[in-house]
Amino acid sequence: MVKVDLKGCSTFVNEAEYKNYVGKALDAFDTLQAENGAGNDFLGWKSLPVDTPDSLISDSEAIRDDWKARGVDLAVVIGIGGSYLGARCAIEALSHQFVRPEGSIQVVFAGNNLSEDYLAELMDLVERSNVACVVISKSGTTTEPAVAFRIVKEYLENKYGKSEAAVRTVAITDAKRGALKTLATQEGYRTFVVPDNVGGRYSVLTPVGILPIVLAGFDMRAMLKGAADERAELLVKGEENAAVKYAAMRNLLYSEQGKKVEVLVNYNPKFQYLGEWWKQLYGESEGKDQKGIFPASVNFTTDLHSVGQFIQEGDRVMFETVVNVEKAQRSVVIGSDAQNLDQLNYLAGKHVEHCNAMAALGTKLAHIDGGVPQIEISIEKIDEYNLGAIFYFFEFACGVSAYLLGVNPFNQPGVEAYKKNMFALLRKPGYEAQTEEILKRI
Ligand code: PA5
C-alpha cells in the first residue's frame, strides 16, 4: 500500500502548524466523502475499483485475442490529456524497457500533439506493421486526436478495406454525444463508454486505461485490486490517512512557506510517465482561480546532472515529493576487477539498487540542507497491483487537496482559451468574428 513519510519536512514546519493543516485536510476529506463539494457530479472515479464490471476486462481481452488472431502487432492508441496519460504511465512502468515479448502487441500513442514530424514518423512504423487502432476522446471533439485518427483511419481503410478496418478500430467515448460517437456508430466500430461522471484525468481505471493496458499484455484485474485495497485504507478518516497527510503537508508548504512548486521525483526511469500523469492530474485539478502548486517532475539520478543544481541552490520555491520504490524487480551486482583501474572495487558485491538508494538518501539530506522540504511516498514494487494503489492514492489525495485549497478539482475551464484562438486561426467555421479580432493582434 502507499505510505507517506513526512520526516523530511520536520525542520521546515512546526507541529502546531501541521496539526492545523491536518484539520483542514480532514474537513476537505469530509467534503469529498459527503459528495457535496464543487464538481460533485464527477465523482464516479471514487468507486471504480469496486464497481468496475469484469466484463470490461474480458471484452478487452477478447479484442486483444481477436486482433492477435488477425496478426496485429501494433496498436495505435489515439488520445490526449486524461485520454492517454494513465495508460501510457502504466504501460511504460510495466513494460521491459528494451525488449518486446514475442507475440505481444506493441502499443504506441498518437493524437497527443500536433507535430507533423511525429505523425509522419509514426506512419513509418505503421507502414511496416500489422495495425489496429484505439481512438479515445470523452468529448469526441478534441482536435489533436481527431486529426491523428483521420490519418490512421484513412491508412487502415486503404490497406485493409473498410470492413476489416472497422474491425481493427475501437472507439472509447461518450455514450451519446460527440463527433466520435456519431462516427463510431456510422462506421460500426466496437465502442466502450467513458462514464459521464468520470473526468479525463481520473479515467485510468475506466476503459480509457483498461483496453490499452490489456492490449499491452498487463493484468488489469490486479491493478483494480490494488486500487480497491488502497481505497479501503483511504476511506478510514484520521490523521494517519495517507491522503490526508499528503494533502495537509503540501498545502502547508504552499500557503505558509511560499513553496509554489512541487517536484515529483523518481529514481527509476520506468516512472517517468508517472510524473507526466501526476502533473496533468494535479495541474488541471488545482491550477485555477489564480491558485495552485505548479507540478513539475524530474528523473533522478539522471536530472541530478541537470536541474539538480537548481533544486540544490536556485530560487527556494520548491519542495520535493519522492516516489520511492522499495524493491527492484531484477538483480544486477557490481563485480570485482583485479586491476581496479576504474577504482570501483569499493562497490564490488553491491547491488546497483543499493547505489541508487544511497544516491537518494544523499540527495535527500543535501536538498533538505539546501532548503527543500521532502515528502516521501513509498510503494513496495512496480507492478500492476502497486500501480493501481498509487493511481488511486494520487486521485483521492488530489480531491482532498483541491478542496482544502478551495478550488473545484474536477473542471478545467482554462484549457478552452488556447482552443478558441487556434480555431480562429485555423478558420474553423463559426469562428469568423474571432478570426477578425485575432488577426488585428498579430
Ligand atoms: O482531464 C481532462 O479532462 C482532460 O485532460 C481531457 O482528458 C483532455 O482534454 C482530452 O479530452 P477528450 O477525452 O474529451 O478528448
mmCIF file of N, CA and C in Angstrom, residues 225-269:
data_model
loop_
_atom_site.group_PDB
_atom_site.id
_atom_site.type_symbol
_atom_site.label_atom_id
_atom_site.label_comp_id
_atom_site.label_asym_id
_atom_site.label_seq_id
_atom_site.Cartn_x
_atom_site.Cartn_y
_atom_site.Cartn_z
ATOM 1 N N LYS A 225 -7.489 -4.450 -8.165
ATOM 2 C CA LYS A 225 -7.393 -4.972 -6.792
ATOM 3 C C LYS A 225 -6.509 -4.046 -5.942
ATOM 4 N N GLY A 226 -5.385 -3.613 -6.529
ATOM 5 C CA GLY A 226 -4.509 -2.683 -5.801
ATOM 6 C C GLY A 226 -5.247 -1.388 -5.489
ATOM 7 N N ALA A 227 -6.017 -0.903 -6.467
ATOM 8 C CA ALA A 227 -6.780 0.335 -6.253
ATOM 9 C C ALA A 227 -7.851 0.125 -5.188
ATOM 10 N N ALA A 228 -8.490 -1.057 -5.216
ATOM 11 C CA ALA A 228 -9.556 -1.336 -4.240
ATOM 12 C C ALA A 228 -8.973 -1.413 -2.821
ATOM 13 N N ASP A 229 -7.810 -2.062 -2.684
ATOM 14 C CA ASP A 229 -7.202 -2.162 -1.353
ATOM 15 C C ASP A 229 -6.772 -0.783 -0.851
ATOM 16 N N GLU A 230 -6.243 0.037 -1.758
ATOM 17 C CA GLU A 230 -5.845 1.393 -1.367
ATOM 18 C C GLU A 230 -7.080 2.209 -0.976
ATOM 19 N N ARG A 231 -8.143 2.044 -1.739
ATOM 20 C CA ARG A 231 -9.390 2.755 -1.438
ATOM 21 C C ARG A 231 -9.865 2.411 -0.024
ATOM 22 N N ALA A 232 -9.819 1.103 0.313
ATOM 23 C CA ALA A 232 -10.277 0.683 1.643
ATOM 24 C C ALA A 232 -9.471 1.395 2.732
ATOM 25 N N GLU A 233 -8.170 1.562 2.508
ATOM 26 C CA GLU A 233 -7.334 2.267 3.503
ATOM 27 C C GLU A 233 -7.691 3.749 3.568
ATOM 28 N N LEU A 234 -7.917 4.344 2.408
ATOM 29 C CA LEU A 234 -8.146 5.796 2.365
ATOM 30 C C LEU A 234 -9.533 6.177 2.876
ATOM 31 N N LEU A 235 -10.442 5.203 2.911
ATOM 32 C CA LEU A 235 -11.783 5.518 3.419
ATOM 33 C C LEU A 235 -11.776 5.706 4.938
ATOM 34 N N VAL A 236 -10.695 5.262 5.596
ATOM 35 C CA VAL A 236 -10.617 5.403 7.059
ATOM 36 C C VAL A 236 -10.144 6.823 7.387
ATOM 37 N N LYS A 237 -11.058 7.610 7.929
ATOM 38 C CA LYS A 237 -10.733 9.006 8.231
ATOM 39 C C LYS A 237 -9.819 9.098 9.449
ATOM 40 N N GLY A 238 -8.820 9.963 9.364
ATOM 41 C CA GLY A 238 -7.970 10.158 10.536
ATOM 42 C C GLY A 238 -6.663 10.815 10.161
ATOM 43 N N GLU A 239 -5.895 11.185 11.180
ATOM 44 C CA GLU A 239 -4.627 11.900 10.961
ATOM 45 C C GLU A 239 -3.601 11.036 10.244
ATOM 46 N N GLU A 240 -3.751 9.712 10.339
ATOM 47 C CA GLU A 240 -2.785 8.811 9.706
ATOM 48 C C GLU A 240 -3.181 8.434 8.281
ATOM 49 N N ASN A 241 -4.334 8.909 7.839
ATOM 50 C CA ASN A 241 -4.759 8.641 6.464
ATOM 51 C C ASN A 241 -3.711 9.228 5.505
ATOM 52 N N ALA A 242 -3.186 8.394 4.600
ATOM 53 C CA ALA A 242 -2.068 8.826 3.747
ATOM 54 C C ALA A 242 -2.442 10.034 2.886
ATOM 55 N N ALA A 243 -3.671 10.069 2.380
ATOM 56 C CA ALA A 243 -4.087 11.196 1.524
ATOM 57 C C ALA A 243 -4.218 12.471 2.356
ATOM 58 N N VAL A 244 -4.705 12.328 3.575
ATOM 59 C CA VAL A 244 -4.837 13.493 4.467
ATOM 60 C C VAL A 244 -3.446 14.058 4.775
ATOM 61 N N LYS A 245 -2.496 13.164 5.083
ATOM 62 C CA LYS A 245 -1.133 13.615 5.402
ATOM 63 C C LYS A 245 -0.514 14.371 4.217
ATOM 64 N N TYR A 246 -0.639 13.773 3.032
ATOM 65 C CA TYR A 246 -0.034 14.380 1.834
ATOM 66 C C TYR A 246 -0.692 15.733 1.516
ATOM 67 N N ALA A 247 -2.042 15.734 1.545
ATOM 68 C CA ALA A 247 -2.759 16.979 1.216
ATOM 69 C C ALA A 247 -2.439 18.070 2.237
ATOM 70 N N ALA A 248 -2.376 17.693 3.515
ATOM 71 C CA ALA A 248 -2.112 18.686 4.565
ATOM 72 C C ALA A 248 -0.723 19.285 4.376
ATOM 73 N N MET A 249 0.275 18.431 4.199
ATOM 74 C CA MET A 249 1.650 18.948 4.141
ATOM 75 C C MET A 249 1.888 19.784 2.878
ATOM 76 N N ARG A 250 1.399 19.344 1.739
ATOM 77 C CA ARG A 250 1.691 20.113 0.517
ATOM 78 C C ARG A 250 1.003 21.473 0.566
ATOM 79 N N ASN A 251 -0.196 21.530 1.163
ATOM 80 C CA ASN A 251 -0.879 22.823 1.255
ATOM 81 C C ASN A 251 -0.231 23.729 2.301
ATOM 82 N N LEU A 252 0.279 23.112 3.366
ATOM 83 C CA LEU A 252 1.004 23.904 4.364
ATOM 84 C C LEU A 252 2.250 24.541 3.716
ATOM 85 N N LEU A 253 3.015 23.700 3.025
ATOM 86 C CA LEU A 253 4.247 24.205 2.409
ATOM 87 C C LEU A 253 3.932 25.313 1.405
ATOM 88 N N TYR A 254 2.834 25.153 0.677
ATOM 89 C CA TYR A 254 2.428 26.140 -0.325
ATOM 90 C C TYR A 254 1.967 27.441 0.335
ATOM 91 N N SER A 255 1.057 27.320 1.297
ATOM 92 C CA SER A 255 0.422 28.528 1.841
ATOM 93 C C SER A 255 1.269 29.230 2.889
ATOM 94 N N GLU A 256 2.054 28.487 3.653
ATOM 95 C CA GLU A 256 2.780 29.104 4.766
ATOM 96 C C GLU A 256 4.269 29.283 4.494
ATOM 97 N N GLN A 257 4.806 28.508 3.550
ATOM 98 C CA GLN A 257 6.257 28.555 3.337
ATOM 99 C C GLN A 257 6.626 29.077 1.953
ATOM 100 N N GLY A 258 5.621 29.485 1.192
ATOM 101 C CA GLY A 258 5.899 30.045 -0.139
ATOM 102 C C GLY A 258 6.444 29.031 -1.127
ATOM 103 N N LYS A 259 6.177 27.747 -0.890
ATOM 104 C CA LYS A 259 6.671 26.723 -1.822
ATOM 105 C C LYS A 259 5.625 26.545 -2.931
ATOM 106 N N LYS A 260 5.844 27.234 -4.014
ATOM 107 C CA LYS A 260 4.843 27.279 -5.089
ATOM 108 C C LYS A 260 5.003 26.151 -6.110
ATOM 109 N N VAL A 261 6.102 25.423 -6.005
ATOM 110 C CA VAL A 261 6.390 24.361 -6.988
ATOM 111 C C VAL A 261 6.587 23.035 -6.241
ATOM 112 N N GLU A 262 5.918 22.002 -6.718
ATOM 113 C CA GLU A 262 6.145 20.653 -6.184
ATOM 114 C C GLU A 262 6.826 19.836 -7.272
ATOM 115 N N VAL A 263 7.956 19.257 -6.914
ATOM 116 C CA VAL A 263 8.701 18.465 -7.897
ATOM 117 C C VAL A 263 8.516 16.986 -7.554
ATOM 118 N N LEU A 264 7.877 16.247 -8.435
ATOM 119 C CA LEU A 264 7.722 14.804 -8.222
ATOM 120 C C LEU A 264 8.994 14.117 -8.716
ATOM 121 N N VAL A 265 9.628 13.397 -7.818
ATOM 122 C CA VAL A 265 10.942 12.807 -8.113
ATOM 123 C C VAL A 265 10.810 11.297 -8.219
ATOM 124 N N ASN A 266 11.427 10.714 -9.244
ATOM 125 C CA ASN A 266 11.553 9.254 -9.250
ATOM 126 C C ASN A 266 13.018 8.885 -9.390
ATOM 127 N N TYR A 267 13.356 7.704 -8.958
ATOM 128 C CA TYR A 267 14.714 7.173 -9.138
ATOM 129 C C TYR A 267 14.678 5.949 -10.044
ATOM 130 N N ASN A 268 13.658 5.858 -10.887
ATOM 131 C CA ASN A 268 13.516 4.704 -11.771
ATOM 132 C C ASN A 268 12.904 5.201 -13.078
ATOM 133 N N PRO A 269 13.625 5.085 -14.191
ATOM 134 C CA PRO A 269 13.115 5.608 -15.462
ATOM 135 C C PRO A 269 11.744 5.047 -15.843
#
